[in-house]
């Protein structure tokens, strides 16, 4: 069993597709074992994306992530990290395979509907950024 951190970004929350995205997780065998709706502060958005601090898109990314509430969840299942990345599709929605979350719901590389951890170490860090052990309801 593996866990990954998923964020439904402000664009997808505003489009009212939280449920549609959750259904995709569930149909792929990923269990939602923790969840919280949250409007990120600048400090939180910058802290979460700190690895990208030097990238040219950092400022726009942070501004976008603060632009409205997000839905943050921990997904649990076999190969959860890779499985979630398959469901999401490529970072740039223009490159995302048909039927993926980003192909269906994203509009640009910033407003790209979802975030998912990219590896085991980042998954651990990202989960701990938002949830304490006592807030994760693994069954
Ligand atoms: P995410 O998976 O949340 O991780 C970092 C985010 O930066 C990424 O999705 C995109 O929304 C955003 N971003 C903007 N421009 C780029 C870029 N050129 N390369 C990668 N990520 C980008």
PDB file of C-alpha atoms and ligand atoms in Angstrom:
ATOM      1  CA  UNK A   1       0.000   0.000   0.000  1.00  0.00           C
ATOM      2  CA  UNK A   2       1.222   3.433  -0.908  1.00  0.00           C
ATOM      3  CA  UNK A   3       0.026   6.966  -0.184  1.00  0.00           C
ATOM      4  CA  UNK A   4       0.187  10.125  -2.255  1.00  0.00           C
ATOM      5  CA  UNK A   5      -0.871  13.738  -1.809  1.00  0.00           C
ATOM      6  CA  UNK A   6      -3.428  15.129  -4.233  1.00  0.00           C
ATOM      7  CA  UNK A   7      -4.657  18.712  -4.581  1.00  0.00           C
ATOM      8  CA  UNK A   8      -7.698  19.731  -6.588  1.00  0.00           C
ATOM      9  CA  UNK A   9      -6.623  23.238  -7.618  1.00  0.00           C
ATOM     10  CA  UNK A  10      -8.715  26.461  -7.537  1.00  0.00           C
ATOM     11  CA  UNK A  11      -9.759  26.156 -11.202  1.00  0.00           C
ATOM     12  CA  UNK A  12     -11.295  22.698 -10.751  1.00  0.00           C
ATOM     13  CA  UNK A  13     -12.931  23.621  -7.420  1.00  0.00           C
ATOM     14  CA  UNK A  14     -14.478  26.671  -9.152  1.00  0.00           C
ATOM     15  CA  UNK A  15     -15.704  24.427 -11.997  1.00  0.00           C
ATOM     16  CA  UNK A  16     -17.578  22.284  -9.444  1.00  0.00           C
ATOM     17  CA  UNK A  17     -15.874  19.028 -10.448  1.00  0.00           C
ATOM     18  CA  UNK A  18     -14.547  17.834  -7.063  1.00  0.00           C
ATOM     19  CA  UNK A  19     -17.003  14.925  -7.140  1.00  0.00           C
ATOM     20  CA  UNK A  20     -16.135  13.932 -10.709  1.00  0.00           C
ATOM     21  CA  UNK A  21     -12.441  13.883  -9.835  1.00  0.00           C
ATOM     22  CA  UNK A  22     -13.072  11.921  -6.612  1.00  0.00           C
ATOM     23  CA  UNK A  23     -15.036   9.362  -8.640  1.00  0.00           C
ATOM     24  CA  UNK A  24     -12.005   8.850 -10.895  1.00  0.00           C
ATOM     25  CA  UNK A  25      -9.792   8.231  -7.853  1.00  0.00           C
ATOM     26  CA  UNK A  26     -12.275   5.737  -6.435  1.00  0.00           C
ATOM     27  CA  UNK A  27     -12.797   3.900  -9.735  1.00  0.00           C
ATOM     28  CA  UNK A  28      -9.010   3.516 -10.022  1.00  0.00           C
ATOM     29  CA  UNK A  29      -8.891   1.824  -6.604  1.00  0.00           C
ATOM     30  CA  UNK A  30      -7.522   4.858  -4.726  1.00  0.00           C
ATOM     31  CA  UNK A  31      -9.088   5.477  -1.314  1.00  0.00           C
ATOM     32  CA  UNK A  32      -9.470   8.981   0.074  1.00  0.00           C
ATOM     33  CA  UNK A  33      -8.064   8.520   3.588  1.00  0.00           C
ATOM     34  CA  UNK A  34      -7.765  12.234   4.518  1.00  0.00           C
ATOM     35  CA  UNK A  35      -9.289  15.386   3.004  1.00  0.00           C
ATOM     36  CA  UNK A  36      -9.610  19.101   3.703  1.00  0.00           C
ATOM     37  CA  UNK A  37     -10.859  22.156   1.829  1.00  0.00           C
ATOM     38  CA  UNK A  38      -8.514  25.072   2.320  1.00  0.00           C
ATOM     39  CA  UNK A  39      -7.792  28.554   0.994  1.00  0.00           C
ATOM     40  CA  UNK A  40      -3.981  28.653   0.967  1.00  0.00           C
ATOM     41  CA  UNK A  41      -2.169  31.681   2.359  1.00  0.00           C
ATOM     42  CA  UNK A  42       0.857  33.045   0.491  1.00  0.00           C
ATOM     43  CA  UNK A  43       3.096  31.419   3.121  1.00  0.00           C
ATOM     44  CA  UNK A  44       1.441  28.028   2.588  1.00  0.00           C
ATOM     45  CA  UNK A  45       1.510  28.217  -1.222  1.00  0.00           C
ATOM     46  CA  UNK A  46       5.170  29.306  -1.230  1.00  0.00           C
ATOM     47  CA  UNK A  47       6.074  26.684   1.345  1.00  0.00           C
ATOM     48  CA  UNK A  48       4.336  23.863  -0.477  1.00  0.00           C
ATOM     49  CA  UNK A  49       6.030  24.723  -3.794  1.00  0.00           C
ATOM     50  CA  UNK A  50       9.386  25.728  -2.235  1.00  0.00           C
ATOM     51  CA  UNK A  51      11.305  23.352  -4.571  1.00  0.00           C
ATOM     52  CA  UNK A  52      10.189  25.531  -7.484  1.00  0.00           C
ATOM     53  CA  UNK A  53      11.281  28.823  -5.837  1.00  0.00           C
ATOM     54  CA  UNK A  54      13.920  29.575  -8.474  1.00  0.00           C
ATOM     55  CA  UNK A  55      11.751  28.648 -11.467  1.00  0.00           C
ATOM     56  CA  UNK A  56      10.421  31.451 -13.693  1.00  0.00           C
ATOM     57  CA  UNK A  57       6.823  30.284 -13.188  1.00  0.00           C
ATOM     58  CA  UNK A  58       6.984  30.350  -9.350  1.00  0.00           C
ATOM     59  CA  UNK A  59       5.286  33.741  -8.866  1.00  0.00           C
ATOM     60  CA  UNK A  60       2.359  32.915 -11.153  1.00  0.00           C
ATOM     61  CA  UNK A  61       2.028  29.443  -9.645  1.00  0.00           C
ATOM     62  CA  UNK A  62       1.813  30.820  -6.097  1.00  0.00           C
ATOM     63  CA  UNK A  63      -0.657  33.558  -7.148  1.00  0.00           C
ATOM     64  CA  UNK A  64      -2.835  30.970  -8.851  1.00  0.00           C
ATOM     65  CA  UNK A  65      -2.789  28.570  -5.893  1.00  0.00           C
ATOM     66  CA  UNK A  66      -3.942  31.413  -3.606  1.00  0.00           C
ATOM     67  CA  UNK A  67      -6.710  32.514  -5.973  1.00  0.00           C
ATOM     68  CA  UNK A  68      -9.423  30.351  -4.425  1.00  0.00           C
ATOM     69  CA  UNK A  69     -10.015  27.332  -2.204  1.00  0.00           C
ATOM     70  CA  UNK A  70      -8.375  24.007  -2.985  1.00  0.00           C
ATOM     71  CA  UNK A  71      -9.324  20.475  -1.958  1.00  0.00           C
ATOM     72  CA  UNK A  72      -6.395  18.558  -0.465  1.00  0.00           C
ATOM     73  CA  UNK A  73      -6.490  14.771  -0.007  1.00  0.00           C
ATOM     74  CA  UNK A  74      -4.359  11.771   0.761  1.00  0.00           C
ATOM     75  CA  UNK A  75      -4.966   8.869  -1.626  1.00  0.00           C
ATOM     76  CA  UNK A  76      -4.066   5.340  -0.590  1.00  0.00           C
ATOM     77  CA  UNK A  77      -3.755   2.231  -2.728  1.00  0.00           C
ATOM     78  CA  UNK A  78      -1.409  -0.024  -4.633  1.00  0.00           C
ATOM     79  CA  UNK A  79       1.057   2.128  -6.615  1.00  0.00           C
ATOM     80  CA  UNK A  80      -0.946   5.176  -5.547  1.00  0.00           C
ATOM     81  CA  UNK A  81       1.710   7.679  -6.712  1.00  0.00           C
ATOM     82  CA  UNK A  82       1.991   6.334 -10.276  1.00  0.00           C
ATOM     83  CA  UNK A  83      -1.701   5.534 -10.523  1.00  0.00           C
ATOM     84  CA  UNK A  84      -2.658   9.092  -9.570  1.00  0.00           C
ATOM     85  CA  UNK A  85      -0.150  10.493 -12.080  1.00  0.00           C
ATOM     86  CA  UNK A  86      -1.703   8.346 -14.809  1.00  0.00           C
ATOM     87  CA  UNK A  87      -5.158   9.619 -13.914  1.00  0.00           C
ATOM     88  CA  UNK A  88      -3.926  13.244 -13.945  1.00  0.00           C
ATOM     89  CA  UNK A  89      -2.115  13.160 -17.311  1.00  0.00           C
ATOM     90  CA  UNK A  90       0.758  15.438 -18.354  1.00  0.00           C
ATOM     91  CA  UNK A  91       1.392  18.708 -16.449  1.00  0.00           C
ATOM     92  CA  UNK A  92       0.577  20.732 -19.571  1.00  0.00           C
ATOM     93  CA  UNK A  93      -3.058  19.971 -20.446  1.00  0.00           C
ATOM     94  CA  UNK A  94      -2.208  20.395 -24.159  1.00  0.00           C
ATOM     95  CA  UNK A  95       0.035  17.331 -23.830  1.00  0.00           C
ATOM     96  CA  UNK A  96      -2.290  15.342 -21.553  1.00  0.00           C
ATOM     97  CA  UNK A  97      -3.665  12.071 -22.968  1.00  0.00           C
ATOM     98  CA  UNK A  98      -7.403  11.974 -23.752  1.00  0.00           C
ATOM     99  CA  UNK A  99      -9.530  10.863 -20.826  1.00  0.00           C
ATOM    100  CA  UNK A 100      -7.108  12.116 -18.168  1.00  0.00           C
ATOM    101  CA  UNK A 101      -8.201  14.650 -15.535  1.00  0.00           C
ATOM    102  CA  UNK A 102      -6.073  17.415 -17.031  1.00  0.00           C
ATOM    103  CA  UNK A 103      -7.245  16.731 -20.601  1.00  0.00           C
ATOM    104  CA  UNK A 104     -10.855  16.889 -19.441  1.00  0.00           C
ATOM    105  CA  UNK A 105     -10.782  19.735 -16.886  1.00  0.00           C
ATOM    106  CA  UNK A 106      -7.586  21.825 -17.187  1.00  0.00           C
ATOM    107  CA  UNK A 107      -7.181  24.998 -19.218  1.00  0.00           C
ATOM    108  CA  UNK A 108      -3.489  25.973 -18.877  1.00  0.00           C
ATOM    109  CA  UNK A 109      -0.238  24.773 -17.329  1.00  0.00           C
ATOM    110  CA  UNK A 110      -0.989  26.748 -14.139  1.00  0.00           C
ATOM    111  CA  UNK A 111      -4.736  26.164 -14.085  1.00  0.00           C
ATOM    112  CA  UNK A 112      -4.125  22.457 -14.582  1.00  0.00           C
ATOM    113  CA  UNK A 113      -6.846  21.132 -12.253  1.00  0.00           C
ATOM    114  CA  UNK A 114      -4.787  18.849 -10.012  1.00  0.00           C
ATOM    115  CA  UNK A 115      -1.457  18.295  -8.315  1.00  0.00           C
ATOM    116  CA  UNK A 116      -0.064  14.898  -7.361  1.00  0.00           C
ATOM    117  CA  UNK A 117       3.168  13.900  -5.603  1.00  0.00           C
ATOM    118  CA  UNK A 118       5.879  12.843  -8.065  1.00  0.00           C
ATOM    119  CA  UNK A 119       7.728  10.262  -5.952  1.00  0.00           C
ATOM    120  CA  UNK A 120       7.874   8.430  -2.634  1.00  0.00           C
ATOM    121  CA  UNK A 121       9.974  11.042  -0.811  1.00  0.00           C
ATOM    122  CA  UNK A 122       7.908  14.004  -2.004  1.00  0.00           C
ATOM    123  CA  UNK A 123       4.695  12.130  -1.159  1.00  0.00           C
ATOM    124  CA  UNK A 124       5.857  11.759   2.458  1.00  0.00           C
ATOM    125  CA  UNK A 125       6.835  15.434   2.700  1.00  0.00           C
ATOM    126  CA  UNK A 126       3.712  16.716   0.988  1.00  0.00           C
ATOM    127  CA  UNK A 127       1.366  14.580   3.104  1.00  0.00           C
ATOM    128  CA  UNK A 128       3.091  15.812   6.286  1.00  0.00           C
ATOM    129  CA  UNK A 129       2.784  19.420   5.028  1.00  0.00           C
ATOM    130  CA  UNK A 130      -1.013  19.198   5.280  1.00  0.00           C
ATOM    131  CA  UNK A 131      -1.943  16.307   7.590  1.00  0.00           C
ATOM    132  CA  UNK A 132      -0.872  14.912  10.947  1.00  0.00           C
ATOM    133  CA  UNK A 133      -0.773  11.125  11.382  1.00  0.00           C
ATOM    134  CA  UNK A 134      -3.938  11.343  13.504  1.00  0.00           C
ATOM    135  CA  UNK A 135      -5.830  12.980  10.600  1.00  0.00           C
ATOM    136  CA  UNK A 136      -5.276  10.111   8.174  1.00  0.00           C
ATOM    137  CA  UNK A 137      -7.952   7.429   8.402  1.00  0.00           C
ATOM    138  CA  UNK A 138      -6.348   4.385   6.873  1.00  0.00           C
ATOM    139  CA  UNK A 139      -8.533   1.286   6.903  1.00  0.00           C
TER     140      UNK A 139
HETATM  141  P1  LIG B   1       2.109  20.807 -10.193  1.00  0.00           P
HETATM  142  O1  LIG B   1       2.067  19.345 -10.403  1.00  0.00           O
HETATM  143  O2  LIG B   1       1.182  21.372  -9.180  1.00  0.00           O
HETATM  144  O3  LIG B   1       3.606  21.230  -9.799  1.00  0.00           O
HETATM  145  C1  LIG B   1       4.126  22.506 -10.076  1.00  0.00           C
HETATM  146  C2  LIG B   1       3.228  23.322 -10.936  1.00  0.00           C
HETATM  147  O4  LIG B   1       3.829  24.420 -11.582  1.00  0.00           O
HETATM  148  C3  LIG B   1       2.701  22.473 -12.068  1.00  0.00           C
HETATM  149  O5  LIG B   1       1.797  21.520 -11.586  1.00  0.00           O
HETATM  150  C4  LIG B   1       2.116  23.535 -12.994  1.00  0.00           C
HETATM  151  O6  LIG B   1       0.788  23.865 -12.643  1.00  0.00           O
HETATM  152  C5  LIG B   1       2.993  24.751 -12.695  1.00  0.00           C
HETATM  153  N1  LIG B   1       3.841  25.128 -13.836  1.00  0.00           N
HETATM  154  C6  LIG B   1       3.763  26.288 -14.525  1.00  0.00           C
HETATM  155  N2  LIG B   1       4.675  26.324 -15.506  1.00  0.00           N
HETATM  156  C7  LIG B   1       5.348  25.156 -15.457  1.00  0.00           C
HETATM  157  C8  LIG B   1       6.413  24.584 -16.231  1.00  0.00           C
HETATM  158  N3  LIG B   1       6.979  25.234 -17.250  1.00  0.00           N
HETATM  159  N4  LIG B   1       6.852  23.345 -15.894  1.00  0.00           N
HETATM  160  C9  LIG B   1       6.311  22.676 -14.851  1.00  0.00           C
HETATM  161  N5  LIG B   1       5.308  23.163 -14.095  1.00  0.00           N
HETATM  162  C10 LIG B   1       4.816  24.384 -14.393  1.00  0.00           C
END
